[in-house]
Short mmCIF file of C-alpha atoms in Angstrom, two decimals:
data_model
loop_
_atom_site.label_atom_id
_atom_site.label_comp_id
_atom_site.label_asym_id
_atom_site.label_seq_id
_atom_site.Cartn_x
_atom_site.Cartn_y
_atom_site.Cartn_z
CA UNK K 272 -49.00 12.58 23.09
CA UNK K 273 -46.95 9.39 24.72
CA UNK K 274 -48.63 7.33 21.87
CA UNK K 275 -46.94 10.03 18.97
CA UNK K 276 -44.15 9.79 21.38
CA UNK K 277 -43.95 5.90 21.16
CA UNK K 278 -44.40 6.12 17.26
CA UNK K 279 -41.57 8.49 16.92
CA UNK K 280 -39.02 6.17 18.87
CA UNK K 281 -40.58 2.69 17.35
CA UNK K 282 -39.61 4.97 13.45
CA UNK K 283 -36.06 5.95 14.84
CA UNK K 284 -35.11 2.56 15.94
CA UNK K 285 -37.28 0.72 12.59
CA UNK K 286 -34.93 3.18 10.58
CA UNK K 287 -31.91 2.45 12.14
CA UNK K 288 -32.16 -1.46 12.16
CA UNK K 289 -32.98 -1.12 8.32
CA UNK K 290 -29.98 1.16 7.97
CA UNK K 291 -26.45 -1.37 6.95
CA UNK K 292 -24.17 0.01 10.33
CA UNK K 293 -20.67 -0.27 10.18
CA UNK K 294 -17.72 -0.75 12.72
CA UNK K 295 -15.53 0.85 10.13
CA UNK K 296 -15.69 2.37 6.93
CA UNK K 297 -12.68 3.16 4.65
CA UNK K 298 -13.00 5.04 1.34
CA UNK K 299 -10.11 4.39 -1.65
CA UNK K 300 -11.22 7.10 -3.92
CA UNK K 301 -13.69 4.95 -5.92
CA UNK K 302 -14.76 2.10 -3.81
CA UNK K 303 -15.81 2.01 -0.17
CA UNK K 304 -15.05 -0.99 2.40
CA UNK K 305 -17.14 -1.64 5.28
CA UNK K 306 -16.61 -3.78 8.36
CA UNK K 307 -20.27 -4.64 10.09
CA UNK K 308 -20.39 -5.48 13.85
CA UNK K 309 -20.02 -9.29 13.30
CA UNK K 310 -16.65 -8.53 11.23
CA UNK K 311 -18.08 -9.27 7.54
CA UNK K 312 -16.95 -6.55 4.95
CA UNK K 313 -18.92 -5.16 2.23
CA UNK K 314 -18.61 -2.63 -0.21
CA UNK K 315 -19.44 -0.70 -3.57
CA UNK K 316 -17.99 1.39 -6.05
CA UNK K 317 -15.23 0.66 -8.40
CA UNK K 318 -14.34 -3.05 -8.79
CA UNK K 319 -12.71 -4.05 -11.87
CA UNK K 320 -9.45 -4.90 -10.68
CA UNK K 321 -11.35 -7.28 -8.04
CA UNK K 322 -10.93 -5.05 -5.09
CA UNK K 323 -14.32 -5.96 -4.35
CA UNK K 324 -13.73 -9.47 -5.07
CA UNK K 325 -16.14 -9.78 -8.28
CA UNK K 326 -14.86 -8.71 -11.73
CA UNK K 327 -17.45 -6.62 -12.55
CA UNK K 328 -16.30 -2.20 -13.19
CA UNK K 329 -19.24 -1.01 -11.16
CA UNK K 330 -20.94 -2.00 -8.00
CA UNK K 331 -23.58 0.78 -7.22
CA UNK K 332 -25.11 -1.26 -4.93
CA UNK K 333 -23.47 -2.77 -1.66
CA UNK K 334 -22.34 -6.37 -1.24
CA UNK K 335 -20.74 -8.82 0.82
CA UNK K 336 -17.17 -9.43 0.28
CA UNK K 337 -16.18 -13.35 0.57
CA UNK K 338 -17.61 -14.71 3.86
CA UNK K 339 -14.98 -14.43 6.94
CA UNK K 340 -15.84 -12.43 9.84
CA UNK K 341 -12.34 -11.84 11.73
CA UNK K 342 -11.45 -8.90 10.19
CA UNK K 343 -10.10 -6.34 12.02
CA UNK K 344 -8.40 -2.84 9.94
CA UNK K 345 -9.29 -2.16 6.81
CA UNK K 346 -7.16 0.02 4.14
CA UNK K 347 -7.92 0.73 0.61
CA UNK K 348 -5.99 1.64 -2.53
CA UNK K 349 -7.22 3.06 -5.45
CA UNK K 350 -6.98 -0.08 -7.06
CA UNK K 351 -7.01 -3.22 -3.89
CA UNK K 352 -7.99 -3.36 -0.78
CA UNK K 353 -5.97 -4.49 2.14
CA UNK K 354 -7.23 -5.68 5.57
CA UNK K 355 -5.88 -6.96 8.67
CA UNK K 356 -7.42 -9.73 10.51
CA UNK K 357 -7.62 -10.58 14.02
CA UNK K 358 -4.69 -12.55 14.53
CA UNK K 359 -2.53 -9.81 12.77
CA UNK K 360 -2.15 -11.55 9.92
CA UNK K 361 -2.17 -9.34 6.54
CA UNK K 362 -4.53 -9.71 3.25
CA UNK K 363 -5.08 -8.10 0.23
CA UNK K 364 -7.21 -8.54 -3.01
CA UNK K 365 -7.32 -6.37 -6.48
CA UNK K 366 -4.89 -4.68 -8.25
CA UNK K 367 -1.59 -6.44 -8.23
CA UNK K 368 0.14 -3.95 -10.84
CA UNK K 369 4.06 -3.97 -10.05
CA UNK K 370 3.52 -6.51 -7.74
CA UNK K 371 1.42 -3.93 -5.12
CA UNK K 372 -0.45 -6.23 -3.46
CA UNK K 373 2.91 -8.14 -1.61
CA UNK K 374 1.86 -11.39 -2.99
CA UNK K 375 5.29 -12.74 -4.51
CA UNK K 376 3.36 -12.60 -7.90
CA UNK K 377 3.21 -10.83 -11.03
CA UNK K 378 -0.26 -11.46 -11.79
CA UNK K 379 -2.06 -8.32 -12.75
CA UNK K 380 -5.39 -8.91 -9.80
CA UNK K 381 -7.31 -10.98 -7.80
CA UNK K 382 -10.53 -11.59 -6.69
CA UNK K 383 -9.52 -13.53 -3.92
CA UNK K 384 -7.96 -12.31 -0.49
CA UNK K 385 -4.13 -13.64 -0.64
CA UNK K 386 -2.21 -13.83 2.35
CA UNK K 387 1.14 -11.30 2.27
CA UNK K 388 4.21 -13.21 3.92
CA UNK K 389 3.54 -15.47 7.05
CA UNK K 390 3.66 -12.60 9.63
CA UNK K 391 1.09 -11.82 12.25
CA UNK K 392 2.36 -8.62 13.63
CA UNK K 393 0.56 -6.09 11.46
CA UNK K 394 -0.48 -2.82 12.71
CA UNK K 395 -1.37 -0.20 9.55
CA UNK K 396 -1.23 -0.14 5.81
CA UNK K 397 -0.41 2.58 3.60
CA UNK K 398 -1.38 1.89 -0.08
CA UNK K 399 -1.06 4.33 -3.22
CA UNK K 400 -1.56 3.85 -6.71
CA UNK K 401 0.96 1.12 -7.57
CA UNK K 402 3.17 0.52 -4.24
CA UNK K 403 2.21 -0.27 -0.52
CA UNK K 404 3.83 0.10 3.07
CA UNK K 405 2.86 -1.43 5.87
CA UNK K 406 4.08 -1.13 9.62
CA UNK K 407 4.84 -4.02 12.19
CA UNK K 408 3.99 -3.55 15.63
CA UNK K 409 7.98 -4.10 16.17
CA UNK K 410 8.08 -0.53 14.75
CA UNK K 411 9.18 -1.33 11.40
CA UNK K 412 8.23 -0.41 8.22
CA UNK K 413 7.84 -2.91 5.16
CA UNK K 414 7.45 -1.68 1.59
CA UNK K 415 6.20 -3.39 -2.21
CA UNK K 416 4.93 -2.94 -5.70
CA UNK K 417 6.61 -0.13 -8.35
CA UNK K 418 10.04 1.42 -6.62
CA UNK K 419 10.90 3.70 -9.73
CA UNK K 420 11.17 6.70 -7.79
CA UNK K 421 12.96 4.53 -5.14
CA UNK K 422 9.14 5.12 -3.07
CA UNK K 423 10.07 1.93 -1.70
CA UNK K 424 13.18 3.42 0.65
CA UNK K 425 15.11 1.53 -1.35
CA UNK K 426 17.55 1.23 -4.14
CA UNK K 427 18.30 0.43 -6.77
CA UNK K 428 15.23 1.74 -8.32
CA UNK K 429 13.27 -1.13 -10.18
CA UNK K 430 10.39 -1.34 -12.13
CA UNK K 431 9.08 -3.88 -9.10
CA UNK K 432 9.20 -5.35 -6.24
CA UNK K 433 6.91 -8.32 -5.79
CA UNK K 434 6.87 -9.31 -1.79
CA UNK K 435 7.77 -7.07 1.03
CA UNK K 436 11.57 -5.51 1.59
CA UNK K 437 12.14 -3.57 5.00
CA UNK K 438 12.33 0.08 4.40
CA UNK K 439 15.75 1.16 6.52
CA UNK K 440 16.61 -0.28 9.71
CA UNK K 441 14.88 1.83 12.16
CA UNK K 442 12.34 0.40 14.47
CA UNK K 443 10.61 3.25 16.31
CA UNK K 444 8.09 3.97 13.73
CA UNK K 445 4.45 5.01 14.73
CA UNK K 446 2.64 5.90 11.59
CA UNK K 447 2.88 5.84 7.70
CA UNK K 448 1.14 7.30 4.69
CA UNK K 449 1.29 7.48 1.05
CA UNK K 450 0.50 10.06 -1.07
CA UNK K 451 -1.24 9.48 -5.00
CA UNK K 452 1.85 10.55 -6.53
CA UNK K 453 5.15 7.90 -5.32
CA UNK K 454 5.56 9.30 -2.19
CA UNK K 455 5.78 8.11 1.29
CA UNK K 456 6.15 9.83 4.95
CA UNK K 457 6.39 8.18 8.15
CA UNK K 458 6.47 8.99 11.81
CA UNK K 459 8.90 8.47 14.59
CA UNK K 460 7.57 7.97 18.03
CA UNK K 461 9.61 10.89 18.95
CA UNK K 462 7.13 13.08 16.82
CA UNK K 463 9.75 13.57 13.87
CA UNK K 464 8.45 12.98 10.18
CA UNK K 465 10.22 11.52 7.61
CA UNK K 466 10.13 11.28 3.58
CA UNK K 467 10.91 9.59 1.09
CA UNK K 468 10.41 8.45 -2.77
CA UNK K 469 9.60 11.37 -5.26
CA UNK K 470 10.23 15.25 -4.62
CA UNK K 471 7.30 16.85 -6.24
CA UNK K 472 7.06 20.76 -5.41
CA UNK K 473 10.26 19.83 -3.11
CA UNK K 474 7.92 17.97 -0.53
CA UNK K 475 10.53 16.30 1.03
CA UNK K 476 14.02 18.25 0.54
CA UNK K 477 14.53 21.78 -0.89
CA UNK K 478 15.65 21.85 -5.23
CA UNK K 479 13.63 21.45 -8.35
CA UNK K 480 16.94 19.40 -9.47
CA UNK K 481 16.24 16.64 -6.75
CA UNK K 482 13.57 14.62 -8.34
CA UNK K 483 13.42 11.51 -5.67
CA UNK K 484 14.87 11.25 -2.41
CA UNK K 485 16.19 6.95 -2.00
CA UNK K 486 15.44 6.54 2.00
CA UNK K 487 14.00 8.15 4.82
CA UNK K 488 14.98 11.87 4.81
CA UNK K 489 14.04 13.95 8.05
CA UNK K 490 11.85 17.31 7.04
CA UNK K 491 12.20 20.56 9.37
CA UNK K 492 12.88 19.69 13.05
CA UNK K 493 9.69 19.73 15.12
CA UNK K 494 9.01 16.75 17.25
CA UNK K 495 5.37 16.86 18.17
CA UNK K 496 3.87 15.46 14.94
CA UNK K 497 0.87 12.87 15.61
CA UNK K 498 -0.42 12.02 11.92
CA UNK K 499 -0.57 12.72 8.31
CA UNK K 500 -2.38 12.97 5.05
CA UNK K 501 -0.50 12.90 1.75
CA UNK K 502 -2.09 14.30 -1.62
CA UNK K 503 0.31 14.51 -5.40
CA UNK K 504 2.27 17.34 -4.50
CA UNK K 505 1.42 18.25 -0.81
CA UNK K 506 1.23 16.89 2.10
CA UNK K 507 -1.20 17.92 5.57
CA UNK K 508 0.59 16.88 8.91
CA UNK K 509 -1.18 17.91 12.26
CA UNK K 510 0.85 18.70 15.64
CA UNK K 511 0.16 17.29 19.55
CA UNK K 512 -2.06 20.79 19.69
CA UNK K 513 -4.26 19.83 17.15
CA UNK K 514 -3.10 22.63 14.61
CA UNK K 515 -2.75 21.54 10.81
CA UNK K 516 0.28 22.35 8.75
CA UNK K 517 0.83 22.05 5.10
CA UNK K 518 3.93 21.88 2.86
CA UNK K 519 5.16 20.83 -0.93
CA UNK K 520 2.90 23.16 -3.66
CA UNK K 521 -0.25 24.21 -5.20
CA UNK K 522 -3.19 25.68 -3.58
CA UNK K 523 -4.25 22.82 -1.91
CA UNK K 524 -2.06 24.20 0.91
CA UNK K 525 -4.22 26.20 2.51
CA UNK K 526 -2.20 28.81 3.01
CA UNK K 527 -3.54 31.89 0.90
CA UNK K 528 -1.64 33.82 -1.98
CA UNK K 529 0.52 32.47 -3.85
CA UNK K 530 1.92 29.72 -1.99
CA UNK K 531 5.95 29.10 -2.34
CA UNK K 532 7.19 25.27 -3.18
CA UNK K 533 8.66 24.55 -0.10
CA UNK K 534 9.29 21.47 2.30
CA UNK K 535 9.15 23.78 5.39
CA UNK K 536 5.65 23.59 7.30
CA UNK K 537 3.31 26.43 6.94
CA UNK K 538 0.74 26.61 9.74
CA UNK K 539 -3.03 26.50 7.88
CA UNK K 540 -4.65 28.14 11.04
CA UNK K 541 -4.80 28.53 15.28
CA UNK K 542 -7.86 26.21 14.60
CA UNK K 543 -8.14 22.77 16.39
CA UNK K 544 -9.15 19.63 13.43
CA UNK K 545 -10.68 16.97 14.27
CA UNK K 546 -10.20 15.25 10.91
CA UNK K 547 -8.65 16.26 7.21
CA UNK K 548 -7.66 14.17 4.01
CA UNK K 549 -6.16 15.18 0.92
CA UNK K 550 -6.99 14.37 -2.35
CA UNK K 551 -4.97 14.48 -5.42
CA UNK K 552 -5.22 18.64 -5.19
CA UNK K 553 -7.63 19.06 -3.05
CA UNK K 554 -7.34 19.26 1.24
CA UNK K 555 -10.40 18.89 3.77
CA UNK K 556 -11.05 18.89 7.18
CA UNK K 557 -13.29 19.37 10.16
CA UNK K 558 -12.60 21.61 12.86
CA UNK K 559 -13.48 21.00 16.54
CA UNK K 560 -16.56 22.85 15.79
CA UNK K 561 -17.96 20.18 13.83
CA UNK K 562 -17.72 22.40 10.71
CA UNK K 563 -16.63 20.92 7.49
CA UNK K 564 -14.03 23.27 5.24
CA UNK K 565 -12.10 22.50 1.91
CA UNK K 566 -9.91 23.63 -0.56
CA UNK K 567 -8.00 23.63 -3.59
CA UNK K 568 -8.52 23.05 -7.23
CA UNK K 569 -11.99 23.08 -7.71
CA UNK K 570 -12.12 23.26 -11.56
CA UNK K 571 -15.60 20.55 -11.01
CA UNK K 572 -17.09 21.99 -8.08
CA UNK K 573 -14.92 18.98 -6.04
CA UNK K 574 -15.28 20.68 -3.00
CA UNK K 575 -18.49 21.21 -2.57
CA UNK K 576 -18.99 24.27 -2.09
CA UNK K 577 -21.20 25.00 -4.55
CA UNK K 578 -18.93 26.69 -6.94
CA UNK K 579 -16.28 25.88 -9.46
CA UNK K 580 -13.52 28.28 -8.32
CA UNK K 581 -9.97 27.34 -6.97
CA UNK K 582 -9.79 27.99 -2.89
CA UNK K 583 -6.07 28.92 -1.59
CA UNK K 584 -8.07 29.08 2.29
CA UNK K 585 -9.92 26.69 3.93
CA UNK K 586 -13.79 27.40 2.51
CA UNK K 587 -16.79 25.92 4.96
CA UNK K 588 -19.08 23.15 3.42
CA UNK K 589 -22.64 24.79 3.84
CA UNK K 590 -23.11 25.94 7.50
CA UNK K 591 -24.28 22.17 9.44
CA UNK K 592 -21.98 21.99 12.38
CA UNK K 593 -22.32 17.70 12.88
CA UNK K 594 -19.23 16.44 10.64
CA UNK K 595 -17.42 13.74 12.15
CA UNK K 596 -14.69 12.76 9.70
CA UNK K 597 -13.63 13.22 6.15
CA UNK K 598 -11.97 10.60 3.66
CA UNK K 599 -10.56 12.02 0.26
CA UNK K 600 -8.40 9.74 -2.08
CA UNK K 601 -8.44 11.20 -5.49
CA UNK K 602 -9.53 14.19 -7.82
CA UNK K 603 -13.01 13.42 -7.80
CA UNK K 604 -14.90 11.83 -5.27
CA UNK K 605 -15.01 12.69 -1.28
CA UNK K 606 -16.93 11.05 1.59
CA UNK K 607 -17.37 12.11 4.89
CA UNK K 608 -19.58 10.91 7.87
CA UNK K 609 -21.42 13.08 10.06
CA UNK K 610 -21.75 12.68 14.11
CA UNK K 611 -25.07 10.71 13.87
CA UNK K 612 -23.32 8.40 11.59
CA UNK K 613 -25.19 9.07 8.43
CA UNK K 614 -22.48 8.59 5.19
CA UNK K 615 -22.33 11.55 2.78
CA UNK K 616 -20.51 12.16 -0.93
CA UNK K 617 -19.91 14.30 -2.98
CA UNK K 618 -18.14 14.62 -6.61
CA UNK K 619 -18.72 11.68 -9.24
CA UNK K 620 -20.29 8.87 -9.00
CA UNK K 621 -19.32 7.37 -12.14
CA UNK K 622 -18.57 3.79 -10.89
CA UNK K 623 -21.28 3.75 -8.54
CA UNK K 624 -19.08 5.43 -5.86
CA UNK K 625 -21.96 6.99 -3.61
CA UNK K 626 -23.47 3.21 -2.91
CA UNK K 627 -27.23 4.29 -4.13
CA UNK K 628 -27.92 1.87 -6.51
CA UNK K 629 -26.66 4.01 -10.08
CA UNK K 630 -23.16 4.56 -11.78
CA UNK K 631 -22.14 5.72 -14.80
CA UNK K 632 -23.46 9.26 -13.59
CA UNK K 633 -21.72 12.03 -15.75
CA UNK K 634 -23.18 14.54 -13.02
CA UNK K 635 -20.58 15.98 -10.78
CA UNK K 636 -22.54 16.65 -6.97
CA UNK K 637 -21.03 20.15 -5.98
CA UNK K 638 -22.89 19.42 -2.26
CA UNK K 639 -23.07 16.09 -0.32
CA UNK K 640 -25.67 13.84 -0.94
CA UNK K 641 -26.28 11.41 1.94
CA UNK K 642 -26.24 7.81 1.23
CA UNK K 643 -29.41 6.52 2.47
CA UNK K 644 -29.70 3.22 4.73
CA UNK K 645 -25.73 3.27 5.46
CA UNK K 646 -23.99 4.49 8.69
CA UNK K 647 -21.29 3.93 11.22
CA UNK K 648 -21.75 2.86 14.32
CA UNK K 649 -18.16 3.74 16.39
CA UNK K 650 -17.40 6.74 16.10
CA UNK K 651 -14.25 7.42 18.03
CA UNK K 652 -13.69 11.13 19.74
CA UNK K 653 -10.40 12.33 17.98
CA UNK K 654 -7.60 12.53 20.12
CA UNK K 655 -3.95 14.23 19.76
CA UNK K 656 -2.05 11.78 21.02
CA UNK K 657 0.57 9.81 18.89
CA UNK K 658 -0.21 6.51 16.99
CA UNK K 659 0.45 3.71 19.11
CA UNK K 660 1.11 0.03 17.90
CA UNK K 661 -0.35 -2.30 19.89
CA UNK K 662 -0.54 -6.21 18.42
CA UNK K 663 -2.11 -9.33 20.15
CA UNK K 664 -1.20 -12.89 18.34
CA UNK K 665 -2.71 -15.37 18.56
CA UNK K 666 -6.15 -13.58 18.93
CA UNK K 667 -8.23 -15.63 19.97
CA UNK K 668 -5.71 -17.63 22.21
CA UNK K 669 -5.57 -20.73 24.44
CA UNK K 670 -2.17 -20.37 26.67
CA UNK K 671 -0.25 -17.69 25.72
CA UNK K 672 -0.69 -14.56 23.80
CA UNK K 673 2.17 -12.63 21.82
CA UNK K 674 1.74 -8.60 22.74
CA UNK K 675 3.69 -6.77 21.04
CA UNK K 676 4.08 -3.03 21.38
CA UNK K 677 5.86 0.17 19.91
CA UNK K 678 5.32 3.12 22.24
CA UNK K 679 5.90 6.42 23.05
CA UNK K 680 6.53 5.51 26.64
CA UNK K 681 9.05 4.51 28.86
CA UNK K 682 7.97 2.37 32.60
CA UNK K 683 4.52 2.09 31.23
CA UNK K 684 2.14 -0.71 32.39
CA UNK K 685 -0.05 -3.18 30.35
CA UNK K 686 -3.21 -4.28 32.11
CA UNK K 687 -5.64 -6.65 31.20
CA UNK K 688 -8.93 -6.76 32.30
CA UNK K 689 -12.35 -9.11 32.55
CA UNK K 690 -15.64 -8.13 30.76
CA UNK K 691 -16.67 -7.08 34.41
CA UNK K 692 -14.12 -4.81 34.73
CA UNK K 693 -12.12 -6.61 36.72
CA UNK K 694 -8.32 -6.53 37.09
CA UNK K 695 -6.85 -9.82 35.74
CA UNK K 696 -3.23 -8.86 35.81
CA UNK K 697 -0.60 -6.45 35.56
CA UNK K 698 3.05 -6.21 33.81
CA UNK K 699 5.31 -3.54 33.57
CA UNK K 700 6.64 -2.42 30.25
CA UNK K 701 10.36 -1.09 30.55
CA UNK K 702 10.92 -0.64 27.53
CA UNK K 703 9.21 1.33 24.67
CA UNK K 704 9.39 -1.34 22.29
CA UNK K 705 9.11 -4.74 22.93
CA UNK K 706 7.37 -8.47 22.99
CA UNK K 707 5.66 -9.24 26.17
CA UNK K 708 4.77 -12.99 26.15
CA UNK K 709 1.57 -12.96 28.41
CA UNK K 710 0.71 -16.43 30.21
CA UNK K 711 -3.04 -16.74 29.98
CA UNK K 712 -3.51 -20.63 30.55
CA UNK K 713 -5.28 -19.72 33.76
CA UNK K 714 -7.67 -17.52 32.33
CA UNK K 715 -11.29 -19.01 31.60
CA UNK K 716 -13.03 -18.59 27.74
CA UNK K 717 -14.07 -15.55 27.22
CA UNK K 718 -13.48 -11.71 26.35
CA UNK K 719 -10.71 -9.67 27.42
CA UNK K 720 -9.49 -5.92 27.39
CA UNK K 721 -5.75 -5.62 27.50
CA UNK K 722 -5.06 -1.72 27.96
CA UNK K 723 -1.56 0.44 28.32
CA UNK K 724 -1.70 3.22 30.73
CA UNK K 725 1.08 5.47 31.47
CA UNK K 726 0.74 7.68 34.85
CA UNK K 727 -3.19 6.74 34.94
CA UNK K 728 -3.23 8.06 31.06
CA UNK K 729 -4.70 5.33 28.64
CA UNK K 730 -2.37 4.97 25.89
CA UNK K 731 -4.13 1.81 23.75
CA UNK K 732 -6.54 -0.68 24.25
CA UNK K 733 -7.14 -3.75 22.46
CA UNK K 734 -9.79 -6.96 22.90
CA UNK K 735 -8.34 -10.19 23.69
CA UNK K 736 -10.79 -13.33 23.44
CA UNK K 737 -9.73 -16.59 24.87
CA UNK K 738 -10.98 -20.17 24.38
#
């Protein structure tokens, strides 16, 4: 018995050193980006505007993008790939069309990484189709590529906009999104949200006459919105109680009947998610439960529930109760990771989206089909709380290290901490948004956690590694 025992564990852990673990992984709608433990990316999938950094329309099987390791938050497009590195600094490679990736250029891709501006103070990126924002741990918001529907937050509209222009003036934002139409929403960190760019199905202000909305337009009044997911023509927004609430049109609302084109929230259910994504016109999401649910248009069986019949309600996935997290970018193709970290798809896999080693696969999956030897390694419990930007440059330092921070506090306190647990020092943060220059000359080489608590309460956490 011990010596079945023994053969049982030696298996588990033989599979799972095999198995390529991720850090992160980040779907785009037809290619995936990984970041491994040692900070190399890879990925598969779609490629042939060099968002994988080859040329090539397929890669069914996973590779190693370029050979740098201090990567840090990855974001895909449809059609690039963006990724923050250590020391803040922002970098994209692909699809450059209307000047999308931020690199002052007008060349159509790239199959190189390119640096976007000189700035270090990166936080999150938000790219669609043909435009991108991006947020600055100072709390503002930065926007380029195709501003025809003025989804830049800014006018006049123009057919580009080749580096990055500040959207508004505002600096207490906490979180952006785009959707895959040309429209953007953004968070405040006092919980409003905020719209702008086109008005399909009046998802940002009420009239079929207003086709695009120029800036930042408040919509409804609540103030207890934590985060976002934005599809063509609706957008999923989820409050400090972990309910999900829909708005714009179609029936990837979730809201039964015949759903009213509206820019008032609709609340989907009393259920607590854990995770949801949009697609074009399709929603998903897990519930606290660990169950997986969808719906939508479902004209190809896209949401996998075996059939090929529009859902106006949420519809569960089969009946396993292990979902983690679900990514959906566009019509056809979902992926969603499970709590033991196993990577699952579902929908096509024409351009070798599901990582197994085939593309050009006119099948359409109707259930999820587990990508074998892939998983994820940290997997985060979801919390409620809002977004909080957080930024350490240089990272790794010498002397003195740049924190910048945009919070949802007032009289908080930054701490920073040994690998031993040990408390290094203490400052207090009297403002919510700010630039604390922290001395660290006196520290010795070596790894550092730099936390911000509020009354005891954790509010964000970061790893700081002196030399």
């Amino acid at each position: 018995m011990k010596k079945t025992l023994l053969f049982i564990a030696l298996l588990t852990f033989t599979n799972l050193t095999i198995a390529q673990c991720y850090e992160q992984i980040t779907f785009g709608g037809a290619h995936t980006v990984g970041k491994r433990t040692n900070g190399a990316l890879w990925g598969w999938g779609y490629g042939a505007a060099g968002q994988l950094l080859t040329t090539n329309e397929t890669e069914p099987t996973i590779i190693q993008l370029g050979t740098a390791t201090d990567w840090n938050k990855i974001s895909n497009g449809v059609l690039n790939t963006f990724v923050i590195k250590n020391n803040g600094t922002l970098w994209g490679v692909g699809g450059n069309q209307f000047g999308s990736l931020g690199v002052n250029s007008s060349s159509m891709n790239f199959t190189t990484f390119q640096q976007i501006t000189a700035a270090a103070n990166w936080v999150k990126v938000a790219p669609s189709y043909f435009f991108t924002i991006a947020l600055k741990a100072d709390g503002t918001i930065w926007a380029w590529g195709q501003n025809d529907t003025y989804q830049l937050g800014n006018s006049p509209a123009t057919a580009q906009q080749l580096f990055p222009i500040q959207v508004g003036t505002a600096t207490d934002w906490v979180d952006i999104a785009t959707g895959t139409n040309r429209t953007a929403f953004a968070i405040k960190s006092n919980g409003t949200i905020w719209g702008w760019g086109a008005n399909p199905s009046s998802i940002i202000v009420s009239g079929s006459s207003t086709t695009s909305v120029i800036s930042p337009t408040q919509v409804g009044t609540s103030n207890d919105w934590v985060r976002m997911s934005v599809g063509s023509q609706h957008i999923l927004a989820q409050k400090q109680d972990g309910t999900l609430w829909s708005w714009g049109g179609g029936p990837a609302l979730g809201v039964g009947g015949t759903p009213n084109v509206t820019n008032i929230p609709q609340q989907i259910s009393t259920d607590v998610w854990i995770s949801f994504s949009t697609g074009s016109a399709t929603s998903f999401g897990v519930k606290s439960d660990g169950t997986l649910w969808a719906w939508g248009v479902n004209t190809n069986g896209q949401l996998a529930d075996g059939t090929t019949t529009n859902k106006s309600v949420p519809t569960q996935i089969g009946t396993d109760t292990n979902w983690h997290s679900v990514q959906a970018r566009n019509f056809a193709t979902t992926m969603a990771v499970k709590t033991d970290g196993t990577v699952w798809f579902w929908g096509r896999n024409y351009y070798g989206e599901f990582g197994i080693g085939t593309s050009y696969d006119l099948n359409f999956y109707t259930t999820p089909q587990q990508t074998p030897g892939v998983c994820v390694t940290t997997l985060t419990t979801p919390t409620f709380e809002k977004e909080i930007a957080l930024s350490l440059f240089p990272n790794p330092a010498k002397d003195v290290v740049s924190v910048q921070y945009n919070l949802d506090a007032t009289s908080a306190k930054l701490e920073v901490y040994d690998i031993a647990g040990r408390s290094i020092s203490t400052n207090v943060l009297s403002s919510s948004v700010g630039d604390l220059q922290l001395n660290t000359s006196s520290y010795p080489s070596g790894v550092y956690i730099v936390v911000v608590k509020q009354d005891g309460v954790l509010l964000a956490r970061k790893k700081l590694l002196i030399e």
